[in-house]
GROMACS .gro file of C-alpha atoms in nm:
model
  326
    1UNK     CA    1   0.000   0.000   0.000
    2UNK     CA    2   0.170   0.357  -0.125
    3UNK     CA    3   0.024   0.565   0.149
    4UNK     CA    4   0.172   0.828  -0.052
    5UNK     CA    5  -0.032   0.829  -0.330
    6UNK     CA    6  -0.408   0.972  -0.386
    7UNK     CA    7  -0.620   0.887  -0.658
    8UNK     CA    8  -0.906   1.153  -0.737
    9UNK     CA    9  -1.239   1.129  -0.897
   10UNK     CA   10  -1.297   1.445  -1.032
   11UNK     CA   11  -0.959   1.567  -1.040
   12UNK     CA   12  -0.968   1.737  -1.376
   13UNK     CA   13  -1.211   2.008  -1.239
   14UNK     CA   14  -1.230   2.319  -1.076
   15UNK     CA   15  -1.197   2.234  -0.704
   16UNK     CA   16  -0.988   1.868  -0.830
   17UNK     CA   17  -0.681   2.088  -1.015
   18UNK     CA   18  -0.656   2.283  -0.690
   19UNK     CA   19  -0.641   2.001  -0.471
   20UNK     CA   20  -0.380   1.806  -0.711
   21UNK     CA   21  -0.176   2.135  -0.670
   22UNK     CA   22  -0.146   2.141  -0.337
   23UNK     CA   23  -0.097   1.762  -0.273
   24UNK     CA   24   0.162   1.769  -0.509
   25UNK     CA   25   0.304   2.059  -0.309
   26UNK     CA   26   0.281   1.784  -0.013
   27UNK     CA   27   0.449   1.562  -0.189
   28UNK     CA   28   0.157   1.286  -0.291
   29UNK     CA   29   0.161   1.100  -0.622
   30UNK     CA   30  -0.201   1.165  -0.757
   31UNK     CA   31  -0.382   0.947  -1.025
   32UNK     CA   32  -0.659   1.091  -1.241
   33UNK     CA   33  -0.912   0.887  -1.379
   34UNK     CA   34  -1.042   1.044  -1.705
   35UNK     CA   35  -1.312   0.970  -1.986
   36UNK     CA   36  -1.009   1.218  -2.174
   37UNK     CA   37  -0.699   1.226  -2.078
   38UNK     CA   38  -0.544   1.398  -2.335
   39UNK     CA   39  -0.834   1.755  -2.305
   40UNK     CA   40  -0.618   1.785  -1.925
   41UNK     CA   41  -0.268   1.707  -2.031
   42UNK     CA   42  -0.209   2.073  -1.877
   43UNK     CA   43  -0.190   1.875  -1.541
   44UNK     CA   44   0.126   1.655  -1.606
   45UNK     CA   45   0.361   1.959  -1.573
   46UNK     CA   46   0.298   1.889  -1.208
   47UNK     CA   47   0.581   1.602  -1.142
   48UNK     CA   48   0.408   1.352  -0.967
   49UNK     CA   49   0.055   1.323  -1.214
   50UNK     CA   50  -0.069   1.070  -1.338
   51UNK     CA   51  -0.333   1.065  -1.591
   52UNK     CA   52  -0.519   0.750  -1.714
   53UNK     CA   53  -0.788   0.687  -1.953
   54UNK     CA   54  -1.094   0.540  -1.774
   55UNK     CA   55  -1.461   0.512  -1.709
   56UNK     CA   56  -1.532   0.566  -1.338
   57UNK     CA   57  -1.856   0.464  -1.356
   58UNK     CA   58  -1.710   0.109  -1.432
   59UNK     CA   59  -1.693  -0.107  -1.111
   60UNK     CA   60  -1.380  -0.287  -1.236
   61UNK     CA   61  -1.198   0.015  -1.351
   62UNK     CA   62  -1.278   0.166  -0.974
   63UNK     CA   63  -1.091  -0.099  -0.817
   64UNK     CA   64  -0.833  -0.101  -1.087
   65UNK     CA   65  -0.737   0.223  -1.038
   66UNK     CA   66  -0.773   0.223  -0.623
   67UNK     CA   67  -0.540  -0.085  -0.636
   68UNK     CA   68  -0.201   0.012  -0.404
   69UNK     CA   69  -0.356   0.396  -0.318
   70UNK     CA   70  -0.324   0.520   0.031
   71UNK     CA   71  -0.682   0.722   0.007
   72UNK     CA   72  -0.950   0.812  -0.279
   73UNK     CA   73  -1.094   1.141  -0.344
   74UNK     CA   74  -1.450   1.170  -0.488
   75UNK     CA   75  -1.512   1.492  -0.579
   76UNK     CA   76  -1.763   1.378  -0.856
   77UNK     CA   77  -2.103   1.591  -0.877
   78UNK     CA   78  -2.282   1.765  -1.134
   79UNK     CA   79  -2.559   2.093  -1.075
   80UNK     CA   80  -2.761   1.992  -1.374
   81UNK     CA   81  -2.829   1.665  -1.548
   82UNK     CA   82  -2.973   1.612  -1.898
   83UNK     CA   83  -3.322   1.477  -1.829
   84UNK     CA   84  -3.563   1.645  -1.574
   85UNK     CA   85  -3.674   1.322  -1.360
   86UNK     CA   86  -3.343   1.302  -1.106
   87UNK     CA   87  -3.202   0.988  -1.299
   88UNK     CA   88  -2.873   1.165  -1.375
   89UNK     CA   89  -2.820   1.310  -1.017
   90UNK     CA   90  -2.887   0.960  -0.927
   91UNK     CA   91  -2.659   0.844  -1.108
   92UNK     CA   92  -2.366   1.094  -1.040
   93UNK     CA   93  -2.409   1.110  -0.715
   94UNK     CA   94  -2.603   0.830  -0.536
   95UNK     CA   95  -2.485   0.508  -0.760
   96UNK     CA   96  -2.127   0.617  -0.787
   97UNK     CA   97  -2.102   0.664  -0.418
   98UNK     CA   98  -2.221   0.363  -0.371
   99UNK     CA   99  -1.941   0.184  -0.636
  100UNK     CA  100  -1.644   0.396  -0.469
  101UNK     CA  101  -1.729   0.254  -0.170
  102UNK     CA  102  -1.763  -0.102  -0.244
  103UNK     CA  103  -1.438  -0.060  -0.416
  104UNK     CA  104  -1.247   0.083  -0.123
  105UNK     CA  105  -1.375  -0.174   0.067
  106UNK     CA  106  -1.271  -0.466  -0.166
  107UNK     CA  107  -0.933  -0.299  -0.235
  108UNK     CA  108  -0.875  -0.206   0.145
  109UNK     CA  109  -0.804   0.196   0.098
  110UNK     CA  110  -0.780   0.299   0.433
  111UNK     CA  111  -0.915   0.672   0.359
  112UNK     CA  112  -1.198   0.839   0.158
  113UNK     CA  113  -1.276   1.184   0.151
  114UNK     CA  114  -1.612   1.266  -0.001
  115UNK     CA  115  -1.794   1.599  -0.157
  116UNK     CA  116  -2.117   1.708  -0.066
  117UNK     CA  117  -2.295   2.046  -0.020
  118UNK     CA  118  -2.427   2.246   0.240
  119UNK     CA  119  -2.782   2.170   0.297
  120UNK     CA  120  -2.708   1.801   0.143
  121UNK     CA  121  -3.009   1.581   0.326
  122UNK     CA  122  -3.259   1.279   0.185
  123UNK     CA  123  -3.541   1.471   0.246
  124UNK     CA  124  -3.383   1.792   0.039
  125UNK     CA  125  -3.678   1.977  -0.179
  126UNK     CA  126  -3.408   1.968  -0.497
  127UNK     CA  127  -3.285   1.642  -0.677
  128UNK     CA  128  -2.923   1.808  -0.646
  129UNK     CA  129  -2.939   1.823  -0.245
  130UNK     CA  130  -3.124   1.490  -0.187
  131UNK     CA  131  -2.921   1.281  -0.425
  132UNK     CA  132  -2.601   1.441  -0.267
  133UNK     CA  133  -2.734   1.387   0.091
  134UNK     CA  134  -2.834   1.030   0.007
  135UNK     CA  135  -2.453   0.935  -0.075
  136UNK     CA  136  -2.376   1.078   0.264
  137UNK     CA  137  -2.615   0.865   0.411
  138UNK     CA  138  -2.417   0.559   0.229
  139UNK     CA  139  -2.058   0.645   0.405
  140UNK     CA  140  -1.966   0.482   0.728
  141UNK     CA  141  -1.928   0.791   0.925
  142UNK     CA  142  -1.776   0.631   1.265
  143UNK     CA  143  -1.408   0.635   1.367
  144UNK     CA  144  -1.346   0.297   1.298
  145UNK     CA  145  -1.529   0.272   0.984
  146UNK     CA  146  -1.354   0.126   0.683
  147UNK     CA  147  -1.264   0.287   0.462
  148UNK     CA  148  -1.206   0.614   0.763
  149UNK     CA  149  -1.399   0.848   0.579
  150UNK     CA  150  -1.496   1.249   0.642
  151UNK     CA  151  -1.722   1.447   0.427
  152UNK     CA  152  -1.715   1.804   0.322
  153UNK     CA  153  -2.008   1.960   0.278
  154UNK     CA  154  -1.905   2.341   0.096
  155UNK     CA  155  -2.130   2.605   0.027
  156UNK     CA  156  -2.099   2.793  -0.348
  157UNK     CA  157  -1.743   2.754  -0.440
  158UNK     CA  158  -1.548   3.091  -0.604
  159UNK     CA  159  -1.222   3.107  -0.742
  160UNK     CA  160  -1.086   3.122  -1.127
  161UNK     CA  161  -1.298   2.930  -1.344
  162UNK     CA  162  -1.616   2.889  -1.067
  163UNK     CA  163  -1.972   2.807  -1.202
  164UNK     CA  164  -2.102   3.039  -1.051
  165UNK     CA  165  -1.933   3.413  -1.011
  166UNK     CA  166  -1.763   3.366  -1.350
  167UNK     CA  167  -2.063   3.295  -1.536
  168UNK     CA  168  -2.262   3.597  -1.421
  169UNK     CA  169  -1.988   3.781  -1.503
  170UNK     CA  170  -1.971   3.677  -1.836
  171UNK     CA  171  -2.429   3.765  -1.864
  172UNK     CA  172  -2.303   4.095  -1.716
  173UNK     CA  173  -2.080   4.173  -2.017
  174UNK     CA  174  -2.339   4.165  -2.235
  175UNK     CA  175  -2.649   4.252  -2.107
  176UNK     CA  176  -2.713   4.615  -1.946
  177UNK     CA  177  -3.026   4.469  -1.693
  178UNK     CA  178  -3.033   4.117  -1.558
  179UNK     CA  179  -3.341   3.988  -1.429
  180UNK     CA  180  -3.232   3.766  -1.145
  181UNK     CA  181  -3.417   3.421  -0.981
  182UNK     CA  182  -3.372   3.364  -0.608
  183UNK     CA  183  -3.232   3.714  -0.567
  184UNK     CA  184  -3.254   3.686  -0.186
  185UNK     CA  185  -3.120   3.376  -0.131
  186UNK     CA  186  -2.851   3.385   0.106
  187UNK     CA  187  -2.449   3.230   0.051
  188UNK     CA  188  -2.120   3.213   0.246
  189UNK     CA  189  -1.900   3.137  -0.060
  190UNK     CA  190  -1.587   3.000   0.022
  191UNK     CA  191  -1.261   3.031  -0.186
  192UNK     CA  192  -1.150   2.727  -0.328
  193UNK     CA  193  -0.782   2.735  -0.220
  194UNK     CA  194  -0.969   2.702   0.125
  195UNK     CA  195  -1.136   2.368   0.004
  196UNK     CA  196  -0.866   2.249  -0.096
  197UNK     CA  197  -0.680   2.294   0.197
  198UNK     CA  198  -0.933   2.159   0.399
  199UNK     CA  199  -0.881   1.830   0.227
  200UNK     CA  200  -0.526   1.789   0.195
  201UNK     CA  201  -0.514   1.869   0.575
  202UNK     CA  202  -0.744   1.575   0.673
  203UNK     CA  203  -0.528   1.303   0.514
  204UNK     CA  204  -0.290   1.306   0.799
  205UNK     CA  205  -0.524   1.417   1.120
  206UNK     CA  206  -0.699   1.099   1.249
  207UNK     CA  207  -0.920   1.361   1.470
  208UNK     CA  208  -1.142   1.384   1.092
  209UNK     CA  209  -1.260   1.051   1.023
  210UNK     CA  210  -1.627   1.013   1.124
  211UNK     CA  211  -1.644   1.376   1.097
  212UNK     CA  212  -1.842   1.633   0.848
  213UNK     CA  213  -1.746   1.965   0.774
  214UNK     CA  214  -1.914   2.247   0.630
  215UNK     CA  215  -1.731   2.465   0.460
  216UNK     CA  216  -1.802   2.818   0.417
  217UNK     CA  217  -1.671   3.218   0.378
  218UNK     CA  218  -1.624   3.453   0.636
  219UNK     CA  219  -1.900   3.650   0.459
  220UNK     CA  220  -2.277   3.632   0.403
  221UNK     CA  221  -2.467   3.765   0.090
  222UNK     CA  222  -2.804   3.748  -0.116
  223UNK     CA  223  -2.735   3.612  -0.435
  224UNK     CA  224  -2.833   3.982  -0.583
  225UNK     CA  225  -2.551   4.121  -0.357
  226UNK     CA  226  -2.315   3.854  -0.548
  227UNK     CA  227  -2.412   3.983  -0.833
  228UNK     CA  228  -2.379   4.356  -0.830
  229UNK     CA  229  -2.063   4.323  -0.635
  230UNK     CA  230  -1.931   4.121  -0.953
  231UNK     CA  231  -2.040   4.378  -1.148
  232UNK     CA  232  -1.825   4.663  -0.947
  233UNK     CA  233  -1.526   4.486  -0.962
  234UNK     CA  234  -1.543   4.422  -1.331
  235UNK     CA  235  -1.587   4.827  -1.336
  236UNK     CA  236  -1.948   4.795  -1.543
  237UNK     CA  237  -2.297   4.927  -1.441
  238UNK     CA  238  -2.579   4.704  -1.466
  239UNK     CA  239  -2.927   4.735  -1.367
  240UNK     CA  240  -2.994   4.341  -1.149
  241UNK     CA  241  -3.406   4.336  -1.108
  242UNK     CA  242  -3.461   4.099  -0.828
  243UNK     CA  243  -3.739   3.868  -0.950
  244UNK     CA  244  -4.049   3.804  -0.709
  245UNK     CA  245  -4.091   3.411  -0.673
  246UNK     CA  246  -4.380   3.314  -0.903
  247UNK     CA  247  -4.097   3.478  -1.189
  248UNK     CA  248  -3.820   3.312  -1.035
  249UNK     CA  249  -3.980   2.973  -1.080
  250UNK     CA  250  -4.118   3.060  -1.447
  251UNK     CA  251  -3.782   3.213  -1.567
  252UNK     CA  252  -3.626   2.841  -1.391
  253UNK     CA  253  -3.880   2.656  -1.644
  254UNK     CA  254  -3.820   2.814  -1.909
  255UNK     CA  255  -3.404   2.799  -1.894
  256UNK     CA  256  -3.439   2.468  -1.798
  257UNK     CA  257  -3.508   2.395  -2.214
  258UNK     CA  258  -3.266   2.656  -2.302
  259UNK     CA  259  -2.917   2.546  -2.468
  260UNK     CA  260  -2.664   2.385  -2.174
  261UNK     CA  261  -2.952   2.482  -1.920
  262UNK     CA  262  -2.808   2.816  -1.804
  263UNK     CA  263  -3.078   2.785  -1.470
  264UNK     CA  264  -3.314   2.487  -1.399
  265UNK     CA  265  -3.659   2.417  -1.152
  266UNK     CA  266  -3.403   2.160  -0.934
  267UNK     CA  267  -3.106   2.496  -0.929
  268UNK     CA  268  -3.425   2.737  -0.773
  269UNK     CA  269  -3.566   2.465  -0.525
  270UNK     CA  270  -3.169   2.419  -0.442
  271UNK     CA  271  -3.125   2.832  -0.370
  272UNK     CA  272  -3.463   2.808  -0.177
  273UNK     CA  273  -3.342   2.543   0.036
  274UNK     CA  274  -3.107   2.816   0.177
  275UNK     CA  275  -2.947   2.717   0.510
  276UNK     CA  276  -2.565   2.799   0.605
  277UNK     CA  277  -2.598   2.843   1.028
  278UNK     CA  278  -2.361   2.569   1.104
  279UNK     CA  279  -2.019   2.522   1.262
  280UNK     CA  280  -1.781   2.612   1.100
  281UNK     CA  281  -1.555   2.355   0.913
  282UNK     CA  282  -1.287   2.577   0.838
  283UNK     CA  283  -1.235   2.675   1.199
  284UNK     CA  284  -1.263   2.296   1.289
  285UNK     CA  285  -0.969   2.238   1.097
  286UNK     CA  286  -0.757   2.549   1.168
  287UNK     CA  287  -0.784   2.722   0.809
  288UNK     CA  288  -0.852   3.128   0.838
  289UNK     CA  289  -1.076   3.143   0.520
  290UNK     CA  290  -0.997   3.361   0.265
  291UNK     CA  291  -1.307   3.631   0.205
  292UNK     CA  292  -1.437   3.700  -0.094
  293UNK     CA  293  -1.311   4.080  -0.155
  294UNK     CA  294  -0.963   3.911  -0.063
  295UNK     CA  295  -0.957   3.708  -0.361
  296UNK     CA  296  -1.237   3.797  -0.654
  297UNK     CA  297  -1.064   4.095  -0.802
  298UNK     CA  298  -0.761   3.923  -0.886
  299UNK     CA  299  -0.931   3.781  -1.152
  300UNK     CA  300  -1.262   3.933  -1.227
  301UNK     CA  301  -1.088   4.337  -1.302
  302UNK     CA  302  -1.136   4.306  -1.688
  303UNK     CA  303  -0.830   4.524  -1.691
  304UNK     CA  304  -0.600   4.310  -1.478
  305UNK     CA  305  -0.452   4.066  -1.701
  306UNK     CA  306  -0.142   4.020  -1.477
  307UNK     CA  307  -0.333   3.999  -1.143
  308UNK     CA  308  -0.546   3.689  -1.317
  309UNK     CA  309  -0.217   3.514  -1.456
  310UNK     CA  310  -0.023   3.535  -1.139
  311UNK     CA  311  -0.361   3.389  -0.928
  312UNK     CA  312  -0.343   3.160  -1.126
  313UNK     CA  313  -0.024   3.080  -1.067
  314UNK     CA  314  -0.066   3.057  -0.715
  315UNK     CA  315  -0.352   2.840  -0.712
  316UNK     CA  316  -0.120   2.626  -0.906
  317UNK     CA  317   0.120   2.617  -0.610
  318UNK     CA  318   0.410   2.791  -0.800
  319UNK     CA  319   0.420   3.067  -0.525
  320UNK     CA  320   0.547   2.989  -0.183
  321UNK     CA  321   0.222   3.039   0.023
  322UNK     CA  322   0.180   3.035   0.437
  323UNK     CA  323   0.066   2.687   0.498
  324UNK     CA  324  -0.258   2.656   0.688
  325UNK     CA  325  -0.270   2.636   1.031
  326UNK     CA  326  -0.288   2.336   1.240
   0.00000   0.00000   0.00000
């Protein structure tokens, strides 16, 4: 067993690059499963990459590919499927869970960390938050369990390249008033060098297994105040029309048939869900998160080409960077 090495599901992403740069930093191997290698050949300039072809939704690939790794990493979700019934969240989510698992088990990893999201639970009004709180449900959460396990459970995720902040940034280019869905709902986004920290730390403190943390910003906003504060720091003036409910849900229909399904019924029931009064996982762990006003302008100035190539570089783990505390 290579206790050494870490193989990721999901670690072509947003949130997986930034964890692969940081336990390379630590000096892990890491092994990517990918349906395309060769799209995220960017990632073997870091030394100890790996990259291999594979289907993770394949049982026998899973415990190929866990064979001789000291812990497994699924960061695996999706925010929208295809269909409209729940099959694919199902399917992403609940199913795969279920396959890592059994192929920890069989293959004896001794550690899995796990992605969720805040306000993940079985009884969740969204297929997003139930499917994602049904794989929790799956995981044995005790301190002996096998394979140890801890979950993270973050709330909307910003950095270069988000889903989120980036892509209202990109409607705000182009449009001079944005009507805007779930306007009030209410977010602690956390910065996804934080995430990432939060998981490499938990490979090597026995005091997480069993344990859950959510992960959040130092911050609270509506979604509206997101939006407009994207809109300062890209130095544009837009009009954002906070939609009453009965228009949130409509303008949610009607996206949800639109081309790569910009906004969808299951993304408004999610934002209605709302909930981020827990403990905080960040303090559990001994991380200072890094606020939003800290980090965004780095890369959303449309006039600061330099500040977005050197965050970059950063995230990559190219700079020398405080560790986190302990």
């Amino acid at each position: 067993m290579d206790y050494r090495t870490v193989c990721i599901l999901g670690g072509t992403g947003f949130v997986g690059r930034h964890i692969t740069a940081r336990l390379v930093d630590a000096d892990y191997h890491v092994r990517i499963p990918s349906r395309d290698p060769f799209r995220h050949r960017d990632l073997l300039v870091l030394p100890t990459v790996s990259l291999v072809k594979a289907d993770i939704h394949d049982p026998a690939t899973l415990r190929r590919e866990f064979d001789d790794v000291g812990a497994v990493i699924n960061l695996v979700g999706i925010l929208n499927e295809k269909g409209h019934d729940g099959a694919g969240f199902e399917r992403a989510h609940v199913e795969l869970a279920r396959k890592v698992l059994d192929a920890c088990r069989e293959r004896r990893v001794p550690r899995l960390l796990h992605m969720s999201a805040l306000g993940a639970d079985p009884n969740a009004p969204s297929h997003y938050l139930r499917t994602k709180g049904e794989a929790e449900a799956l995981l044995p959460m005790t301190p002996d369990g096998m394979p140890a396990t801890t979950v993270f459970a973050p709330s909307v995720i910003f950095g270069p390249d988000d889903t989120l902040i980036n892509r209202f940034a990109d409607l705000l280019r182009f449009v001079p008033v944005l009507p805007l869905a779930c306007a009030g709902a209410r977010l602690a986004p956390v910065y996804v060098g934080d995430v990432a920290d939060a998981f490499v730390a938990s490979l090597t403190r026995r005091d997480t297994i069993g344990r859950r943390y959510a992960l959040y910003g130092p911050e609270t906003y509506t979604l509206k105040q997101l939006v407009q504060y994207t809109a300062r720091m890209m130095g544009v003036r837009r009009l954002v029309i906070g939609l009453p409910d009965w228009a949130s849900r409509l303008q949610a229909r009607v996206l949800e048939y639109a081309p790569g399904k910009p906004f969808s019924i299951d993304n408004y029931r999610s934002f209605k869900a709302g909930g981020i009064e827990v403990e905080s996982g960040l303090a559990a762990l001994g991380i200072e998160p890094n606020s939003l006003e800290a980090e965004a302008p780095n890369y959303l100035a449309a006039d600061n080409q330099r500040g977005r190539y050197n965050h970059y570089r950063s995230a990559a783990g190219r700079f020398k960077q405080e560790p986190p505390a302990q």
